mmCIF file of N, CA and C in Angstrom:
data_model
loop_
_atom_site.group_PDB
_atom_site.id
_atom_site.type_symbol
_atom_site.label_atom_id
_atom_site.label_comp_id
_atom_site.label_asym_id
_atom_site.label_seq_id
_atom_site.Cartn_x
_atom_site.Cartn_y
_atom_site.Cartn_z
ATOM 1 N N UNK A 953 71.310 78.578 2.527
ATOM 2 C CA UNK A 953 72.812 78.740 2.837
ATOM 3 C C UNK A 953 72.620 80.278 2.365
ATOM 4 N N UNK A 954 73.885 80.981 3.042
ATOM 5 C CA UNK A 954 74.080 81.669 2.041
ATOM 6 C C UNK A 954 75.779 81.297 1.571
ATOM 7 N N UNK A 955 76.112 82.490 0.689
ATOM 8 C CA UNK A 955 77.937 82.083 -0.097
ATOM 9 C C UNK A 955 78.818 82.649 0.913
ATOM 10 N N UNK A 956 79.540 83.023 1.436
ATOM 11 C CA UNK A 956 80.299 83.584 1.890
ATOM 12 C C UNK A 956 81.310 84.507 0.739
ATOM 13 N N UNK A 957 81.778 85.051 1.368
ATOM 14 C CA UNK A 957 82.409 86.304 0.215
ATOM 15 C C UNK A 957 83.145 86.096 -0.066
ATOM 16 N N UNK A 958 83.613 86.411 -1.576
ATOM 17 C CA UNK A 958 84.735 86.268 -2.186
ATOM 18 C C UNK A 958 85.534 87.716 -2.405
ATOM 19 N N UNK A 959 87.247 87.017 -1.830
ATOM 20 C CA UNK A 959 88.121 88.205 -2.458
ATOM 21 C C UNK A 959 88.249 88.969 -3.912
ATOM 22 N N UNK A 960 88.393 90.085 -3.695
ATOM 23 C CA UNK A 960 88.719 90.313 -5.071
ATOM 24 C C UNK A 960 89.975 90.227 -6.084
ATOM 25 N N UNK A 961 91.171 89.424 -5.432
ATOM 26 C CA UNK A 961 92.170 89.278 -5.636
ATOM 27 C C UNK A 961 91.536 87.702 -6.552
ATOM 28 N N UNK A 962 90.957 86.481 -5.751
ATOM 29 C CA UNK A 962 90.690 85.285 -5.636
ATOM 30 C C UNK A 962 89.727 85.340 -7.134
ATOM 31 N N UNK A 963 88.814 86.518 -7.162
ATOM 32 C CA UNK A 963 87.829 86.479 -9.141
ATOM 33 C C UNK A 963 89.016 86.587 -9.890
ATOM 34 N N UNK A 964 89.633 87.727 -9.231
ATOM 35 C CA UNK A 964 90.546 87.997 -10.387
ATOM 36 C C UNK A 964 92.127 86.742 -10.781
ATOM 37 N N UNK A 965 91.938 85.997 -10.362
ATOM 38 C CA UNK A 965 93.087 84.763 -10.383
ATOM 39 C C UNK A 965 91.467 84.166 -11.353
ATOM 40 N N UNK A 966 90.745 83.922 -10.222
ATOM 41 C CA UNK A 966 90.293 82.452 -11.676
ATOM 42 C C UNK A 966 89.600 82.529 -13.271
ATOM 43 N N UNK A 967 89.407 84.172 -13.450
ATOM 44 C CA UNK A 967 88.954 84.925 -14.410
ATOM 45 C C UNK A 967 90.290 84.887 -15.281
ATOM 46 N N UNK A 968 91.806 85.613 -15.483
ATOM 47 C CA UNK A 968 93.042 84.699 -15.311
ATOM 48 C C UNK A 968 93.393 83.414 -16.120
ATOM 49 N N UNK A 969 92.823 82.833 -15.293
ATOM 50 C CA UNK A 969 92.964 80.715 -15.356
ATOM 51 C C UNK A 969 91.870 80.792 -16.304
ATOM 52 N N UNK A 970 90.724 81.335 -16.325
ATOM 53 C CA UNK A 970 89.880 80.943 -16.837
ATOM 54 C C UNK A 970 90.158 81.676 -18.595
ATOM 55 N N UNK A 971 91.216 82.344 -18.920
ATOM 56 C CA UNK A 971 91.562 83.283 -20.207
ATOM 57 C C UNK A 971 92.072 82.335 -20.683
ATOM 58 N N UNK A 972 93.049 81.588 -20.345
ATOM 59 C CA UNK A 972 94.237 81.554 -20.438
ATOM 60 C C UNK A 972 93.722 79.788 -21.423
ATOM 61 N N UNK A 973 92.577 79.438 -20.789
ATOM 62 C CA UNK A 973 92.413 77.637 -21.714
ATOM 63 C C UNK A 973 90.709 78.586 -22.391
ATOM 64 N N UNK A 974 90.082 79.631 -21.790
ATOM 65 C CA UNK A 974 88.866 80.108 -23.066
ATOM 66 C C UNK A 974 89.432 81.315 -23.279
ATOM 67 N N UNK A 975 88.414 81.198 -24.857
ATOM 68 C CA UNK A 975 88.215 82.380 -25.304
ATOM 69 C C UNK A 975 86.890 82.734 -24.416
ATOM 70 N N UNK A 976 87.406 84.062 -23.725
ATOM 71 C CA UNK A 976 85.828 84.662 -22.273
ATOM 72 C C UNK A 976 85.580 86.484 -23.271
ATOM 73 N N UNK A 977 86.559 87.067 -24.444
ATOM 74 C CA UNK A 977 86.595 87.754 -24.530
ATOM 75 C C UNK A 977 86.475 88.282 -25.757
ATOM 76 N N UNK A 978 85.756 88.964 -26.791
ATOM 77 C CA UNK A 978 85.528 89.936 -27.810
ATOM 78 C C UNK A 978 86.778 89.541 -29.435
ATOM 79 N N UNK A 979 87.831 90.529 -28.347
ATOM 80 C CA UNK A 979 89.003 90.296 -28.829
ATOM 81 C C UNK A 979 90.122 89.679 -28.253
ATOM 82 N N UNK A 980 89.645 88.663 -28.221
ATOM 83 C CA UNK A 980 90.621 87.511 -28.042
ATOM 84 C C UNK A 980 91.866 87.332 -29.543
ATOM 85 N N UNK A 981 92.212 87.329 -29.707
ATOM 86 C CA UNK A 981 92.880 87.170 -31.042
ATOM 87 C C UNK A 981 92.758 85.608 -31.313
ATOM 88 N N UNK A 982 92.824 84.158 -30.524
ATOM 89 C CA UNK A 982 92.306 83.282 -31.143
ATOM 90 C C UNK A 982 91.084 82.795 -31.383
ATOM 91 N N UNK A 983 90.659 83.827 -32.406
ATOM 92 C CA UNK A 983 88.914 83.664 -32.851
ATOM 93 C C UNK A 983 89.525 83.835 -33.822
ATOM 94 N N UNK A 984 90.651 84.267 -34.498
ATOM 95 C CA UNK A 984 91.306 84.485 -35.835
ATOM 96 C C UNK A 984 91.643 83.331 -36.217
ATOM 97 N N UNK A 985 91.891 83.103 -35.427
ATOM 98 C CA UNK A 985 93.083 82.129 -35.957
ATOM 99 C C UNK A 985 91.946 79.829 -35.681
ATOM 100 N N UNK A 986 92.381 79.720 -36.814
ATOM 101 C CA UNK A 986 92.137 77.864 -36.966
ATOM 102 C C UNK A 986 92.716 76.918 -37.112
ATOM 103 N N UNK A 987 92.338 76.198 -36.074
ATOM 104 C CA UNK A 987 93.583 75.078 -35.833
ATOM 105 C C UNK A 987 92.444 73.052 -35.759
ATOM 106 N N UNK A 988 93.362 72.359 -36.037
ATOM 107 C CA UNK A 988 92.820 71.267 -36.385
ATOM 108 C C UNK A 988 94.036 71.058 -34.868
ATOM 109 N N UNK A 989 93.855 69.656 -34.990
ATOM 110 C CA UNK A 989 94.338 68.490 -33.318
ATOM 111 C C UNK A 989 95.612 68.396 -33.964
ATOM 112 N N UNK A 990 96.444 68.293 -35.108
ATOM 113 C CA UNK A 990 97.909 68.412 -35.745
ATOM 114 C C UNK A 990 98.257 66.803 -34.864
ATOM 115 N N UNK A 991 99.848 67.217 -34.880
ATOM 116 C CA UNK A 991 100.376 65.390 -34.599
ATOM 117 C C UNK A 991 100.425 65.769 -32.920
ATOM 118 N N UNK A 992 100.308 65.038 -32.532
ATOM 119 C CA UNK A 992 99.982 63.103 -32.554
ATOM 120 C C UNK A 992 98.464 63.079 -32.232
ATOM 121 N N UNK A 993 97.563 64.243 -32.123
ATOM 122 C CA UNK A 993 96.153 63.836 -32.178
ATOM 123 C C UNK A 993 95.758 63.317 -33.631
ATOM 124 N N UNK A 994 96.752 63.365 -34.610
ATOM 125 C CA UNK A 994 95.754 63.166 -36.031
ATOM 126 C C UNK A 994 96.971 62.770 -36.338
ATOM 127 N N UNK A 995 97.020 61.418 -37.469
ATOM 128 C CA UNK A 995 97.997 60.657 -37.787
ATOM 129 C C UNK A 995 98.391 61.628 -39.234
ATOM 130 N N UNK A 996 97.405 62.208 -40.310
ATOM 131 C CA UNK A 996 98.048 62.744 -41.377
ATOM 132 C C UNK A 996 98.477 63.941 -40.353
ATOM 133 N N UNK A 997 99.244 64.105 -39.898
ATOM 134 C CA UNK A 997 99.746 65.937 -38.883
ATOM 135 C C UNK A 997 100.718 66.067 -38.785
ATOM 136 N N UNK A 998 101.930 66.763 -38.917
ATOM 137 C CA UNK A 998 103.497 66.235 -38.572
ATOM 138 C C UNK A 998 103.844 68.165 -37.527
ATOM 139 N N UNK A 999 102.741 68.932 -37.407
ATOM 140 C CA UNK A 999 103.105 69.667 -36.349
ATOM 141 C C UNK A 999 102.169 69.636 -35.181
ATOM 142 N N UNK A 1000 102.710 70.154 -34.129
ATOM 143 C CA UNK A 1000 102.033 70.217 -32.968
ATOM 144 C C UNK A 1000 101.275 71.814 -33.312
ATOM 145 N N UNK A 1001 100.009 71.028 -33.649
ATOM 146 C CA UNK A 1001 99.325 72.600 -34.662
ATOM 147 C C UNK A 1001 98.581 73.042 -33.735
ATOM 148 N N UNK A 1002 98.079 72.504 -32.213
ATOM 149 C CA UNK A 1002 96.872 73.139 -31.319
ATOM 150 C C UNK A 1002 98.300 74.401 -30.462
ATOM 151 N N UNK A 1003 99.658 73.920 -30.345
ATOM 152 C CA UNK A 1003 100.025 75.408 -29.018
ATOM 153 C C UNK A 1003 100.810 76.239 -30.780
ATOM 154 N N UNK A 1004 101.086 75.511 -31.899
ATOM 155 C CA UNK A 1004 101.951 76.245 -32.832
ATOM 156 C C UNK A 1004 100.583 77.905 -32.905
ATOM 157 N N UNK A 1005 99.191 76.916 -33.158
ATOM 158 C CA UNK A 1005 98.236 78.257 -33.106
ATOM 159 C C UNK A 1005 98.196 79.266 -32.390
ATOM 160 N N UNK A 1006 97.677 78.521 -31.260
ATOM 161 C CA UNK A 1006 97.902 79.607 -29.674
ATOM 162 C C UNK A 1006 99.285 80.346 -30.064
ATOM 163 N N UNK A 1007 99.794 80.255 -30.454
ATOM 164 C CA UNK A 1007 101.028 81.401 -30.275
ATOM 165 C C UNK A 1007 101.012 81.915 -30.948
ATOM 166 N N UNK A 1008 100.724 81.376 -32.446
ATOM 167 C CA UNK A 1008 100.565 81.963 -32.955
ATOM 168 C C UNK A 1008 99.445 83.118 -33.209
ATOM 169 N N UNK A 1009 98.450 82.786 -32.876
ATOM 170 C CA UNK A 1009 97.359 83.820 -32.393
ATOM 171 C C UNK A 1009 97.680 85.016 -32.011
ATOM 172 N N UNK A 1010 98.691 85.128 -31.731
ATOM 173 C CA UNK A 1010 98.864 86.160 -30.188
ATOM 174 C C UNK A 1010 99.611 86.836 -30.686
ATOM 175 N N UNK A 1011 101.239 86.648 -31.666
ATOM 176 C CA UNK A 1011 101.990 87.345 -33.070
ATOM 177 C C UNK A 1011 101.042 87.652 -33.673
ATOM 178 N N UNK A 1012 99.736 87.349 -33.858
ATOM 179 C CA UNK A 1012 98.401 87.916 -35.397
ATOM 180 C C UNK A 1012 97.766 88.892 -35.113
ATOM 181 N N UNK A 1013 97.671 88.913 -33.760
ATOM 182 C CA UNK A 1013 96.631 90.267 -32.915
ATOM 183 C C UNK A 1013 96.970 91.749 -34.118
ATOM 184 N N UNK A 1014 97.656 92.302 -33.575
ATOM 185 C CA UNK A 1014 97.504 92.694 -34.570
ATOM 186 C C UNK A 1014 96.639 93.157 -36.392
ATOM 187 N N UNK A 1015 96.809 91.701 -36.568
ATOM 188 C CA UNK A 1015 96.291 91.372 -38.021
ATOM 189 C C UNK A 1015 94.781 91.119 -37.606
ATOM 190 N N UNK A 1016 94.831 90.542 -36.722
ATOM 191 C CA UNK A 1016 93.198 90.173 -36.947
ATOM 192 C C UNK A 1016 92.477 91.559 -36.073
ATOM 193 N N UNK A 1017 93.415 92.283 -35.964
ATOM 194 C CA UNK A 1017 92.428 93.448 -35.095
ATOM 195 C C UNK A 1017 91.923 93.594 -36.347
ATOM 196 N N UNK A 1018 92.504 93.789 -37.763
ATOM 197 C CA UNK A 1018 91.971 94.165 -38.841
ATOM 198 C C UNK A 1018 91.093 93.580 -39.655
ATOM 199 N N UNK A 1019 90.688 92.586 -39.093
ATOM 200 C CA UNK A 1019 89.531 91.613 -39.237
ATOM 201 C C UNK A 1019 89.786 90.728 -40.347
ATOM 202 N N UNK A 1020 91.815 89.975 -40.084
ATOM 203 C CA UNK A 1020 91.731 89.091 -41.182
ATOM 204 C C UNK A 1020 91.594 88.173 -40.346
ATOM 205 N N UNK A 1021 92.532 86.819 -41.015
ATOM 206 C CA UNK A 1021 92.376 85.351 -40.426
ATOM 207 C C UNK A 1021 92.533 84.474 -40.512
ATOM 208 N N UNK A 1022 93.458 83.635 -39.448
ATOM 209 C CA UNK A 1022 94.266 82.668 -39.745
ATOM 210 C C UNK A 1022 93.842 81.175 -39.754
ATOM 211 N N UNK A 1023 94.223 80.139 -40.545
ATOM 212 C CA UNK A 1023 94.564 78.724 -40.041
ATOM 213 C C UNK A 1023 95.960 78.308 -40.643
ATOM 214 N N UNK A 1024 95.647 76.932 -39.283
ATOM 215 C CA UNK A 1024 96.818 76.226 -39.159
ATOM 216 C C UNK A 1024 96.310 74.386 -39.098
ATOM 217 N N UNK A 1025 96.828 73.879 -39.753
ATOM 218 C CA UNK A 1025 96.850 72.535 -40.487
ATOM 219 C C UNK A 1025 97.646 71.924 -39.871
ATOM 220 N N UNK A 1026 96.979 70.804 -39.985
ATOM 221 C CA UNK A 1026 98.789 69.331 -39.643
ATOM 222 C C UNK A 1026 98.631 68.999 -41.097
ATOM 223 N N UNK A 1027 97.658 69.080 -41.633
ATOM 224 C CA UNK A 1027 97.968 68.950 -43.084
ATOM 225 C C UNK A 1027 97.469 68.824 -44.205
ATOM 226 N N UNK A 1028 97.047 69.075 -45.362
ATOM 227 C CA UNK A 1028 96.669 69.958 -46.894
ATOM 228 C C UNK A 1028 95.063 69.826 -46.546
ATOM 229 N N UNK A 1029 94.894 69.088 -45.975
ATOM 230 C CA UNK A 1029 93.025 68.299 -46.538
ATOM 231 C C UNK A 1029 93.142 68.999 -45.561
ATOM 232 N N UNK A 1030 92.895 70.019 -44.298
ATOM 233 C CA UNK A 1030 92.356 71.331 -43.874
ATOM 234 C C UNK A 1030 91.257 70.686 -43.396
ATOM 235 N N UNK A 1031 90.964 69.438 -42.665
ATOM 236 C CA UNK A 1031 89.821 69.167 -41.961
ATOM 237 C C UNK A 1031 89.407 71.035 -41.132
ATOM 238 N N UNK A 1032 89.757 71.055 -40.367
ATOM 239 C CA UNK A 1032 89.281 72.060 -39.142
ATOM 240 C C UNK A 1032 88.652 73.886 -39.763
ATOM 241 N N UNK A 1033 89.201 73.699 -41.276
ATOM 242 C CA UNK A 1033 89.790 74.808 -42.158
ATOM 243 C C UNK A 1033 89.112 74.541 -43.647
ATOM 244 N N UNK A 1034 88.259 73.807 -44.274
ATOM 245 C CA UNK A 1034 88.491 73.609 -45.977
ATOM 246 C C UNK A 1034 88.897 74.965 -46.774
ATOM 247 N N UNK A 1035 88.209 76.108 -45.910
ATOM 248 C CA UNK A 1035 87.902 77.002 -46.736
ATOM 249 C C UNK A 1035 89.586 78.375 -46.883
ATOM 250 N N UNK A 1036 89.515 78.976 -47.520
ATOM 251 C CA UNK A 1036 90.678 80.088 -48.163
ATOM 252 C C UNK A 1036 91.053 80.936 -46.187
ATOM 253 N N UNK A 1037 91.748 81.746 -46.089
ATOM 254 C CA UNK A 1037 92.303 81.826 -44.584
ATOM 255 C C UNK A 1037 92.975 82.577 -45.511
ATOM 256 N N UNK A 1038 93.378 84.303 -44.689
ATOM 257 C CA UNK A 1038 93.883 85.837 -45.425
ATOM 258 C C UNK A 1038 95.821 84.504 -44.985
ATOM 259 N N UNK A 1039 95.970 83.952 -44.011
ATOM 260 C CA UNK A 1039 96.996 82.968 -43.163
ATOM 261 C C UNK A 1039 97.024 81.894 -43.906
ATOM 262 N N UNK A 1040 97.170 80.848 -44.618
ATOM 263 C CA UNK A 1040 96.665 79.660 -43.972
ATOM 264 C C UNK A 1040 98.525 78.758 -43.914
ATOM 265 N N UNK A 1041 98.529 78.244 -42.776
ATOM 266 C CA UNK A 1041 100.072 77.384 -42.784
ATOM 267 C C UNK A 1041 99.444 75.812 -43.172
ATOM 268 N N UNK A 1042 100.448 74.874 -43.338
ATOM 269 C CA UNK A 1042 99.923 73.096 -43.347
ATOM 270 C C UNK A 1042 101.823 72.695 -43.222
ATOM 271 N N UNK A 1043 100.996 72.290 -42.232
ATOM 272 C CA UNK A 1043 101.923 71.530 -41.968
ATOM 273 C C UNK A 1043 102.342 70.316 -43.093
ATOM 274 N N UNK A 1044 104.091 70.034 -42.512
ATOM 275 C CA UNK A 1044 104.772 69.034 -43.866
ATOM 276 C C UNK A 1044 105.991 68.727 -43.262
ATOM 277 N N UNK A 1045 106.241 68.322 -42.722
ATOM 278 C CA UNK A 1045 107.736 67.084 -42.424
ATOM 279 C C UNK A 1045 108.421 68.168 -41.538
ATOM 280 N N UNK A 1046 106.897 68.529 -40.449
ATOM 281 C CA UNK A 1046 107.591 69.211 -39.046
ATOM 282 C C UNK A 1046 107.646 70.984 -40.012
ATOM 283 N N UNK A 1047 107.879 71.393 -40.785
ATOM 284 C CA UNK A 1047 108.024 73.030 -41.226
ATOM 285 C C UNK A 1047 105.995 73.325 -41.326
ATOM 286 N N UNK A 1048 105.839 74.623 -41.935
ATOM 287 C CA UNK A 1048 105.191 75.158 -41.961
ATOM 288 C C UNK A 1048 105.057 75.452 -43.508
ATOM 289 N N UNK A 1049 104.016 74.373 -45.118
ATOM 290 C CA UNK A 1049 104.027 75.821 -46.150
ATOM 291 C C UNK A 1049 102.937 76.838 -45.787
ATOM 292 N N UNK A 1050 103.274 77.880 -45.947
ATOM 293 C CA UNK A 1050 102.460 79.122 -46.092
ATOM 294 C C UNK A 1050 102.200 79.559 -47.401
ATOM 295 N N UNK A 1051 100.570 80.089 -47.276
ATOM 296 C CA UNK A 1051 99.270 80.237 -48.431
ATOM 297 C C UNK A 1051 98.750 81.646 -48.222
ATOM 298 N N UNK A 1052 99.163 82.302 -48.482
ATOM 299 C CA UNK A 1052 98.410 83.503 -48.233
ATOM 300 C C UNK A 1052 96.576 83.409 -49.072
ATOM 301 N N UNK A 1053 96.487 83.761 -48.715
ATOM 302 C CA UNK A 1053 94.432 84.071 -49.117
ATOM 303 C C UNK A 1053 94.695 82.805 -50.356
ATOM 304 N N UNK A 1054 94.552 82.285 -49.321
ATOM 305 C CA UNK A 1054 94.410 80.076 -49.748
ATOM 306 C C UNK A 1054 94.262 79.340 -49.117
ATOM 307 N N UNK A 1055 93.961 78.201 -49.213
ATOM 308 C CA UNK A 1055 93.520 76.709 -49.043
ATOM 309 C C UNK A 1055 94.332 76.404 -48.371
ATOM 310 N N UNK A 1056 93.868 75.113 -47.387
ATOM 311 C CA UNK A 1056 95.389 74.308 -46.963
ATOM 312 C C UNK A 1056 95.765 73.496 -48.723
ATOM 313 N N UNK A 1057 95.087 72.987 -49.381
ATOM 314 C CA UNK A 1057 95.619 72.312 -50.161
ATOM 315 C C UNK A 1057 95.837 72.920 -51.689
ATOM 316 N N UNK A 1058 96.458 74.163 -50.886
ATOM 317 C CA UNK A 1058 96.744 75.381 -52.686
ATOM 318 C C UNK A 1058 98.608 75.037 -52.192
ATOM 319 N N UNK A 1059 98.740 75.649 -54.069
ATOM 320 C CA UNK A 1059 100.241 75.009 -53.287
ATOM 321 C C UNK A 1059 101.571 75.965 -52.264
ATOM 322 N N UNK A 1060 101.975 75.879 -51.756
ATOM 323 C CA UNK A 1060 102.375 76.958 -50.516
ATOM 324 C C UNK A 1060 103.848 77.371 -51.268
ATOM 325 N N UNK A 1061 103.687 79.048 -51.252
ATOM 326 C CA UNK A 1061 104.993 79.575 -50.968
ATOM 327 C C UNK A 1061 106.577 79.119 -50.599
ATOM 328 N N UNK A 1062 106.089 78.785 -49.938
ATOM 329 C CA UNK A 1062 107.450 78.098 -49.758
ATOM 330 C C UNK A 1062 107.250 77.159 -47.801
ATOM 331 N N UNK A 1063 108.612 76.487 -47.652
ATOM 332 C CA UNK A 1063 108.191 75.778 -46.082
ATOM 333 C C UNK A 1063 109.152 76.195 -45.343
ATOM 334 N N UNK A 1064 108.501 76.776 -43.757
ATOM 335 C CA UNK A 1064 109.210 78.036 -43.151
ATOM 336 C C UNK A 1064 109.468 77.007 -41.134
ATOM 337 N N UNK A 1065 110.193 77.199 -40.907
ATOM 338 C CA UNK A 1065 109.602 76.584 -39.347
ATOM 339 C C UNK A 1065 109.038 76.980 -39.199
ATOM 340 N N UNK A 1066 107.977 77.110 -37.873
ATOM 341 C CA UNK A 1066 106.732 78.134 -37.149
ATOM 342 C C UNK A 1066 108.237 78.652 -36.344
ATOM 343 N N UNK A 1067 109.148 79.023 -35.525
ATOM 344 C CA UNK A 1067 109.790 80.008 -35.337
ATOM 345 C C UNK A 1067 109.998 81.559 -36.637
ATOM 346 N N UNK A 1068 110.772 80.966 -37.471
ATOM 347 C CA UNK A 1068 110.104 81.889 -38.710
ATOM 348 C C UNK A 1068 108.959 82.291 -39.276
ATOM 349 N N UNK A 1069 107.713 81.672 -38.874
ATOM 350 C CA UNK A 1069 106.731 82.426 -39.631
ATOM 351 C C UNK A 1069 105.607 83.284 -38.839
ATOM 352 N N UNK A 1070 106.614 82.944 -37.049
ATOM 353 C CA UNK A 1070 105.899 83.626 -35.757
ATOM 354 C C UNK A 1070 107.324 85.607 -36.081
ATOM 355 N N UNK A 1071 108.446 84.985 -36.661
ATOM 356 C CA UNK A 1071 109.391 86.423 -36.892
ATOM 357 C C UNK A 1071 108.681 87.243 -37.991
ATOM 358 N N UNK A 1072 107.920 86.590 -38.609
ATOM 359 C CA UNK A 1072 107.641 87.113 -39.214
ATOM 360 C C UNK A 1072 106.696 88.096 -39.518
ATOM 361 N N UNK A 1073 105.934 87.562 -38.642
ATOM 362 C CA UNK A 1073 104.131 87.881 -38.209
ATOM 363 C C UNK A 1073 104.976 88.461 -37.587
ATOM 364 N N UNK A 1074 105.325 89.023 -36.463
ATOM 365 C CA UNK A 1074 105.370 90.317 -35.413
ATOM 366 C C UNK A 1074 106.226 90.809 -35.761
ATOM 367 N N UNK A 1075 107.537 91.032 -37.381
ATOM 368 C CA UNK A 1075 108.332 92.415 -37.319
ATOM 369 C C UNK A 1075 106.921 93.245 -37.428
ATOM 370 N N UNK A 1076 107.698 94.834 -36.877
ATOM 371 C CA UNK A 1076 107.489 95.493 -37.149
ATOM 372 C C UNK A 1076 107.609 96.467 -38.900
ATOM 373 N N UNK A 1077 108.778 95.509 -39.458
ATOM 374 C CA UNK A 1077 108.856 95.305 -40.610
ATOM 375 C C UNK A 1077 108.088 95.414 -41.760
ATOM 376 N N UNK A 1078 107.135 94.670 -41.161
ATOM 377 C CA UNK A 1078 105.855 94.155 -42.501
ATOM 378 C C UNK A 1078 104.733 94.953 -41.980
ATOM 379 N N UNK A 1079 103.486 95.700 -42.348
ATOM 380 C CA UNK A 1079 102.496 95.712 -42.223
ATOM 381 C C UNK A 1079 102.309 95.150 -42.868
ATOM 382 N N UNK A 1080 101.545 94.497 -44.096
ATOM 383 C CA UNK A 1080 101.001 92.957 -44.203
ATOM 384 C C UNK A 1080 101.403 91.963 -44.785
ATOM 385 N N UNK A 1081 100.508 90.543 -44.992
ATOM 386 C CA UNK A 1081 100.776 89.860 -45.220
ATOM 387 C C UNK A 1081 101.736 89.544 -46.008
ATOM 388 N N UNK A 1082 100.841 90.172 -46.524
ATOM 389 C CA UNK A 1082 101.197 90.373 -48.761
ATOM 390 C C UNK A 1082 103.247 90.680 -48.085
ATOM 391 N N UNK A 1083 103.431 91.244 -47.443
ATOM 392 C CA UNK A 1083 105.400 91.799 -46.724
ATOM 393 C C UNK A 1083 105.731 91.034 -46.600
ATOM 394 N N UNK A 1084 105.590 90.298 -45.274
ATOM 395 C CA UNK A 1084 105.783 89.197 -44.782
ATOM 396 C C UNK A 1084 105.915 88.459 -45.630
ATOM 397 N N UNK A 1085 105.112 87.856 -46.483
ATOM 398 C CA UNK A 1085 105.317 86.703 -47.288
ATOM 399 C C UNK A 1085 106.351 86.869 -47.857
ATOM 400 N N UNK A 1086 106.219 87.881 -48.892
ATOM 401 C CA UNK A 1086 106.656 88.222 -50.480
ATOM 402 C C UNK A 1086 108.179 86.650 -50.711
ATOM 403 N N UNK A 1087 107.885 86.282 -52.152
ATOM 404 C CA UNK A 1087 108.670 84.863 -52.053
ATOM 405 C C UNK A 1087 109.930 85.856 -52.375
ATOM 406 N N UNK A 1088 110.056 87.102 -52.106
ATOM 407 C CA UNK A 1088 111.701 87.375 -52.738
ATOM 408 C C UNK A 1088 112.381 87.509 -50.807
ATOM 409 N N UNK A 1089 111.458 87.845 -50.125
ATOM 410 C CA UNK A 1089 112.646 87.968 -48.547
ATOM 411 C C UNK A 1089 112.153 86.561 -47.864
ATOM 412 N N UNK A 1090 111.228 85.901 -48.625
ATOM 413 C CA UNK A 1090 111.100 84.324 -47.607
ATOM 414 C C UNK A 1090 112.255 83.851 -47.989
ATOM 415 N N UNK A 1091 113.563 83.389 -47.153
ATOM 416 C CA UNK A 1091 114.462 82.106 -47.807
ATOM 417 C C UNK A 1091 114.069 81.329 -46.593
ATOM 418 N N UNK A 1092 113.997 79.953 -47.444
ATOM 419 C CA UNK A 1092 113.296 78.820 -47.120
ATOM 420 C C UNK A 1092 115.196 78.159 -45.954
ATOM 421 N N UNK A 1093 115.032 78.217 -44.830
ATOM 422 C CA UNK A 1093 116.149 77.593 -44.053
ATOM 423 C C UNK A 1093 116.205 75.955 -44.788
ATOM 424 N N UNK A 1094 117.981 75.721 -44.145
ATOM 425 C CA UNK A 1094 118.076 74.294 -44.428
ATOM 426 C C UNK A 1094 118.193 73.279 -43.909
#
């Protein structure tokens, strides 16, 4: 049996669909972000880690291109990546504690909403994670 030729547009559509679900290129920023299942899959998690990690990965792209790593954990256990990361986010009561150059069990500098984390990572004002998450520039939302 001879397969019928496939239109180039169908191949491109299939590749785009695969790329949305799977890492298919070496420069995919999701390779730089470790993540656990989070809530509700894990009883210890209080945040939707997979969704947040995917959003963080895209914002984190410039840092990933420089070889930096991030970890989004639903709790301080850090099951997905118990080691240090350049930016570690630890879920706690629906927010994230952030730890620079540390692990999920380290004390967070502050707890932020995920949207605040994204704003800081995306901001062109900051060229490093240390600048983006300086304690004097981070205001914990009430």
